[in-house]
Amino acid sequence: MSIRLNDEAIAYARKLIKAGEVVHGQHDWNADKPTRDEVSKYLNTHDMAEYGLWFLGNNTQAPVADKEHYCFVVGDLKMVYEIALERAAQAA
C-alpha cells in the first residue's frame, strides 16, 4: 500500500481543533471511532471528498471513490479525537 499525506485533511483537522471541535484525553478509540452504520449514514448526506477530510492519509492504490482510499481516521465524523491523532502518528 502506498500512502500519501492528505494535506486537505490536515488543514481541516487544524480548523476543527482551533474551533474547539476536539476531544482531549485518553478514550477507548475502538468504542469511539465511527461504526460502519455511522459511516453509511454520513455518506448519505456527504460526498467522498467530505468523508476524506477525516483521514490524514490517502492510499494511492485505491480509487478515490472507494472508502479504502482513505486511512488514518482522526475523528468520529463530528469531532477530532486527540487519541485518533496519536494513533495515526504511530501508524505512519
Coordinates of C-alpha atoms in Angstrom, one line a residue:
M1 CA 0.0 0.0 0.0
S2 CA 1.3 3.4 -0.9
I3 CA 0.2 6.2 1.4
R4 CA 0.2 9.9 0.6
L5 CA -0.3 12.6 3.2
N6 CA -3.8 14.3 2.9
D7 CA -3.0 18.0 3.2
E8 CA -6.6 19.0 3.0
A9 CA -7.5 16.7 5.9
I10 CA -4.6 18.2 7.9
A11 CA -5.9 21.7 7.3
Y12 CA -9.5 20.6 8.2
A13 CA -8.3 19.0 11.4
R14 CA -6.5 22.1 12.4
K15 CA -9.6 24.2 11.7
L16 CA -11.7 21.9 13.9
I17 CA -9.2 22.0 16.7
K18 CA -8.9 25.8 16.5
A19 CA -12.7 25.9 16.8
G20 CA -12.7 23.7 19.8
E21 CA -14.2 20.7 18.0
V22 CA -11.7 18.3 19.6
V23 CA -12.0 15.6 22.3
H24 CA -8.9 15.7 24.5
G25 CA -7.5 12.9 26.7
Q26 CA -7.4 9.2 26.5
H27 CA -10.6 7.4 25.3
D28 CA -11.4 3.9 24.1
W29 CA -10.9 4.7 20.4
N30 CA -12.2 1.3 19.4
A31 CA -15.5 2.3 21.0
D32 CA -15.5 6.0 19.8
K33 CA -14.4 5.6 16.2
P34 CA -17.2 5.6 13.6
T35 CA -19.1 2.4 13.1
R36 CA -20.0 1.1 9.6
D37 CA -23.5 2.3 10.2
E38 CA -22.3 5.8 11.1
V39 CA -20.1 5.9 8.0
S40 CA -23.0 4.8 5.8
K41 CA -25.3 7.5 7.3
Y42 CA -22.6 10.1 6.9
L43 CA -22.1 9.2 3.2
N44 CA -25.8 9.5 2.6
T45 CA -25.5 13.2 3.3
H46 CA -21.9 14.0 2.4
D47 CA -19.7 13.2 -0.6
M48 CA -16.5 11.3 -0.6
A49 CA -14.4 14.4 -0.7
E50 CA -16.0 15.5 2.7
Y51 CA -15.5 12.0 4.0
G52 CA -11.9 12.1 3.0
L53 CA -11.3 15.2 5.2
W54 CA -11.5 12.9 8.2
F55 CA -8.4 10.9 7.1
L56 CA -4.8 12.0 7.3
G57 CA -3.7 9.6 4.6
N58 CA -4.7 8.5 1.1
N59 CA -4.0 5.0 -0.2
T60 CA -2.9 5.9 -3.8
Q61 CA -3.5 2.3 -4.9
A62 CA -7.3 2.5 -4.2
P63 CA -9.7 4.6 -6.2
V64 CA -10.7 8.0 -4.7
A65 CA -14.4 6.9 -4.9
D66 CA -13.7 3.9 -2.5
K67 CA -13.6 4.1 1.3
E68 CA -10.3 2.1 1.1
H69 CA -8.6 5.1 -0.4
Y70 CA -8.7 6.9 3.0
C71 CA -6.6 5.8 6.0
F72 CA -5.7 7.2 9.4
V73 CA -9.0 8.5 10.6
V74 CA -8.8 11.4 13.1
G75 CA -12.3 11.7 14.4
D76 CA -15.8 10.3 14.7
L77 CA -17.1 12.4 11.7
K78 CA -18.2 15.1 14.1
M79 CA -15.2 15.9 16.3
V80 CA -11.4 15.4 16.1
Y81 CA -10.1 13.0 18.8
E82 CA -6.7 13.5 20.3
I83 CA -6.3 9.8 20.7
A84 CA -7.0 9.2 17.0
L85 CA -4.3 11.8 16.0
E86 CA -1.9 9.9 18.3
R87 CA -2.7 6.6 16.7
A88 CA -2.4 8.0 13.2
A89 CA 1.0 9.4 14.1
Q90 CA 2.1 6.0 15.5
A91 CA 0.9 4.1 12.4
A92 CA 2.7 6.4 10.0

